[in-house]
CSV table of C-alpha atoms in Angstrom, one decimal:
chain,number,residue,atom,x,y,z
A,1,UNK,CA,9.1,-5.6,15.6
A,2,UNK,CA,9.5,-5.7,11.8
A,3,UNK,CA,6.7,-3.6,10.2
A,4,UNK,CA,5.8,-3.3,6.6
A,5,UNK,CA,3.9,-0.2,5.5
A,6,UNK,CA,1.7,-0.8,2.5
A,7,UNK,CA,0.2,2.5,1.3
A,8,UNK,CA,-2.3,3.1,-1.4
A,9,UNK,CA,-5.7,4.4,-2.2
A,10,UNK,CA,-7.3,1.0,-1.7
A,11,UNK,CA,-10.2,2.3,-3.7
A,12,UNK,CA,-11.4,-0.4,-3.4
A,13,UNK,CA,-9.2,-2.9,-1.6
A,14,UNK,CA,-9.2,-6.2,-3.4
A,15,UNK,CA,-7.8,-9.7,-3.2
A,16,UNK,CA,-4.7,-8.6,-5.1
A,17,UNK,CA,-3.7,-6.2,-2.4
A,18,UNK,CA,-4.1,-8.8,0.3
A,19,UNK,CA,-2.2,-11.4,-1.7
A,20,UNK,CA,0.7,-9.1,-2.3
A,21,UNK,CA,0.9,-7.9,1.3
A,22,UNK,CA,1.1,-11.5,2.3
A,23,UNK,CA,3.9,-12.2,-0.1
A,24,UNK,CA,5.8,-9.3,1.2
A,25,UNK,CA,5.2,-10.3,4.8
A,26,UNK,CA,6.4,-13.9,4.3
A,27,UNK,CA,9.4,-12.9,2.1
A,28,UNK,CA,10.7,-10.3,4.6
A,29,UNK,CA,9.6,-12.1,7.8
A,30,UNK,CA,7.5,-9.1,8.8
A,31,UNK,CA,5.6,-9.2,12.1
A,32,UNK,CA,2.9,-6.9,10.8
A,33,UNK,CA,1.8,-5.2,7.6
A,34,UNK,CA,0.1,-1.8,8.2
A,35,UNK,CA,-2.3,-0.9,5.4
A,36,UNK,CA,-2.0,2.9,5.0
A,37,UNK,CA,-4.9,4.4,3.0
A,38,UNK,CA,-3.8,7.8,1.6
A,39,UNK,CA,-6.0,10.9,1.9
A,40,UNK,CA,-5.0,12.4,-1.5
A,41,UNK,CA,-2.2,11.1,-3.6
A,42,UNK,CA,-0.1,13.9,-4.9
A,43,UNK,CA,0.1,12.0,-8.2
A,44,UNK,CA,-3.6,11.6,-8.4
A,45,UNK,CA,-4.9,14.9,-7.0
A,46,UNK,CA,-7.2,15.4,-10.0
A,47,UNK,CA,-9.3,12.3,-9.1
A,48,UNK,CA,-9.9,12.2,-5.3
A,49,UNK,CA,-10.7,8.7,-3.9
A,50,UNK,CA,-13.8,7.4,-2.2
A,51,UNK,CA,-14.2,8.8,1.4
A,52,UNK,CA,-11.6,7.7,3.8
A,53,UNK,CA,-14.0,6.3,6.3
A,54,UNK,CA,-15.4,4.0,3.5
A,55,UNK,CA,-12.0,2.8,2.5
A,56,UNK,CA,-11.1,2.1,6.1
A,57,UNK,CA,-14.3,0.0,6.5
A,58,UNK,CA,-13.4,-1.9,3.3
A,59,UNK,CA,-9.9,-2.6,4.7
A,60,UNK,CA,-11.5,-3.8,8.0
A,61,UNK,CA,-13.6,-6.3,6.0
A,62,UNK,CA,-10.6,-7.4,3.9
A,63,UNK,CA,-8.2,-7.9,6.8
A,64,UNK,CA,-10.6,-9.1,9.5
A,65,UNK,CA,-9.1,-12.6,9.5
A,66,UNK,CA,-5.4,-11.6,9.2
A,67,UNK,CA,-3.8,-11.3,12.6
A,68,UNK,CA,-0.7,-9.7,11.0
A,69,UNK,CA,-2.7,-6.9,9.3
A,70,UNK,CA,-3.3,-3.5,10.9
A,71,UNK,CA,-5.0,-0.4,9.4
A,72,UNK,CA,-3.1,2.8,10.0
A,73,UNK,CA,-5.2,5.9,9.2
A,74,UNK,CA,-2.5,8.5,9.9
A,75,UNK,CA,-2.7,10.0,6.4
A,76,UNK,CA,-6.5,10.2,6.6
A,77,UNK,CA,-6.3,12.4,9.7
A,78,UNK,CA,-4.1,15.0,7.9
A,79,UNK,CA,-5.2,17.8,5.6
A,80,UNK,CA,-4.1,18.0,2.0
A,81,UNK,CA,-1.9,15.7,-0.1
A,82,UNK,CA,-0.4,12.6,1.5
A,83,UNK,CA,3.4,12.7,1.3
A,84,UNK,CA,5.0,9.4,2.1
A,85,UNK,CA,8.2,10.9,3.5
A,86,UNK,CA,6.2,12.9,6.1
A,87,UNK,CA,4.2,9.8,7.0
A,88,UNK,CA,7.3,7.6,7.4
A,89,UNK,CA,8.9,10.3,9.6
A,90,UNK,CA,5.8,10.5,11.8
A,91,UNK,CA,5.3,6.7,12.1
A,92,UNK,CA,9.0,6.2,13.1
A,93,UNK,CA,8.7,9.0,15.7
A,94,UNK,CA,5.3,7.7,17.1
A,95,UNK,CA,6.5,4.1,17.2
A,96,UNK,CA,10.2,4.0,17.9
A,97,UNK,CA,12.3,0.9,18.1
A,98,UNK,CA,10.7,-0.9,15.1
A,99,UNK,CA,12.4,-2.0,11.9
A,100,UNK,CA,10.5,-0.4,9.0
A,101,UNK,CA,9.8,-1.6,5.5
A,102,UNK,CA,8.0,0.4,2.8
A,103,UNK,CA,6.1,-2.0,0.5
A,104,UNK,CA,5.4,-0.9,-3.1
A,105,UNK,CA,4.9,-2.2,-6.6
A,106,UNK,CA,7.5,-2.1,-9.3
A,107,UNK,CA,5.6,0.7,-11.0
A,108,UNK,CA,6.0,2.9,-7.9
A,109,UNK,CA,9.6,1.9,-7.5
A,110,UNK,CA,10.2,3.2,-11.1
A,111,UNK,CA,8.3,6.4,-10.2
A,112,UNK,CA,10.1,6.9,-6.8
A,113,UNK,CA,12.4,9.6,-8.2
A,114,UNK,CA,9.3,11.8,-8.8
A,115,UNK,CA,8.2,11.5,-5.1
A,116,UNK,CA,9.0,14.3,-2.7
A,117,UNK,CA,12.1,13.4,-0.6
A,118,UNK,CA,12.3,9.6,-1.2
A,119,UNK,CA,15.7,9.7,0.4
A,120,UNK,CA,14.0,10.5,3.8
A,121,UNK,CA,12.0,7.3,3.5
A,122,UNK,CA,15.2,5.4,2.5
A,123,UNK,CA,16.9,6.7,5.6
A,124,UNK,CA,14.1,5.3,7.8
A,125,UNK,CA,13.0,2.1,6.0
A,126,UNK,CA,14.0,-0.6,3.7
A,127,UNK,CA,12.0,-1.1,0.5
A,128,UNK,CA,10.2,-4.2,-0.5
A,129,UNK,CA,9.3,-4.0,-4.1
A,130,UNK,CA,6.7,-6.4,-5.5
A,131,UNK,CA,7.8,-7.2,-9.0
A,132,UNK,CA,5.6,-8.8,-11.6
A,133,UNK,CA,7.0,-12.2,-12.8
A,134,UNK,CA,9.9,-11.5,-15.2
A,135,UNK,CA,10.3,-7.8,-14.2
A,136,UNK,CA,13.7,-6.5,-13.3
A,137,UNK,CA,13.9,-4.1,-10.4
A,138,UNK,CA,17.0,-1.9,-10.6
A,139,UNK,CA,18.9,-1.2,-7.4
A,140,UNK,CA,19.4,2.4,-6.2
A,141,UNK,CA,22.5,3.5,-4.4
A,142,UNK,CA,21.8,4.2,-0.7
A,143,UNK,CA,18.4,2.4,-0.8
A,144,UNK,CA,18.0,-1.0,1.0
A,145,UNK,CA,16.0,-3.1,-1.4
A,146,UNK,CA,14.3,-6.5,-1.3
A,147,UNK,CA,12.6,-7.7,-4.4
A,148,UNK,CA,9.6,-10.0,-4.1
A,149,UNK,CA,8.4,-11.7,-7.3
A,150,UNK,CA,4.7,-12.4,-7.6
A,151,UNK,CA,1.6,-11.1,-9.1
A,152,UNK,CA,-2.2,-11.3,-8.9
A,153,UNK,CA,-4.6,-11.0,-11.8
A,154,UNK,CA,-6.8,-8.4,-10.0
A,155,UNK,CA,-7.0,-4.9,-11.7
A,156,UNK,CA,-8.2,-2.0,-9.6
A,157,UNK,CA,-9.1,-0.1,-12.8
A,158,UNK,CA,-11.3,-3.0,-14.0
A,159,UNK,CA,-12.9,-3.4,-10.6
A,160,UNK,CA,-13.7,0.3,-10.5
A,161,UNK,CA,-15.2,0.1,-14.0
A,162,UNK,CA,-17.4,-2.9,-13.0
A,163,UNK,CA,-18.6,-1.1,-9.8
A,164,UNK,CA,-19.4,2.0,-11.8
A,165,UNK,CA,-21.4,-0.1,-14.2
A,166,UNK,CA,-23.4,-1.6,-11.3
A,167,UNK,CA,-22.0,-5.1,-11.9
A,168,UNK,CA,-22.2,-7.7,-9.1
A,169,UNK,CA,-20.1,-10.8,-8.5
A,170,UNK,CA,-16.9,-8.9,-9.5
A,171,UNK,CA,-13.9,-11.2,-9.5
A,172,UNK,CA,-11.3,-10.6,-6.7
A,173,UNK,CA,-13.6,-8.2,-4.8
A,174,UNK,CA,-15.3,-9.2,-1.5
A,175,UNK,CA,-19.1,-8.7,-2.2
A,176,UNK,CA,-19.4,-6.6,1.0
A,177,UNK,CA,-16.9,-4.1,-0.5
A,178,UNK,CA,-18.2,-1.5,-2.8
A,179,UNK,CA,-21.8,-2.4,-2.2
């Protein structure tokens, strides 16, 4: 099976996440996309996300009608920071025989050299990079890369701001999420 791993805080998950996961799935002919909510991002340790159980519930709502979507809570079951290389190693070991794809945005592709052991991920998975229209995604020697162009106007920062302000009817957010 061809499986895409789409990690993130999903705090909250919004239509942009679902749209981009669908783009990646279609472009790479993935059988499934596994949404992987992180416990604590090493790059965002100063601002911990909403409780993992809540984010999983939000993902269940957002993906309920998507037969190709699965929620993988491996990182939520581990203590401490979520390191992608450890997760990719564990998933490949727990689910052998699959072809793996790590889905990420262009901003994360740019930041990849700051990740802990990205070469381990590269040895186990191809990368699908979601590039904003007009963005150039540079190749990296030794990394299998597929660039998917597309974007969505949703902004997680703006959605979090609106939720904190008590707003309702927030664009790109299912009304059952964040309530």
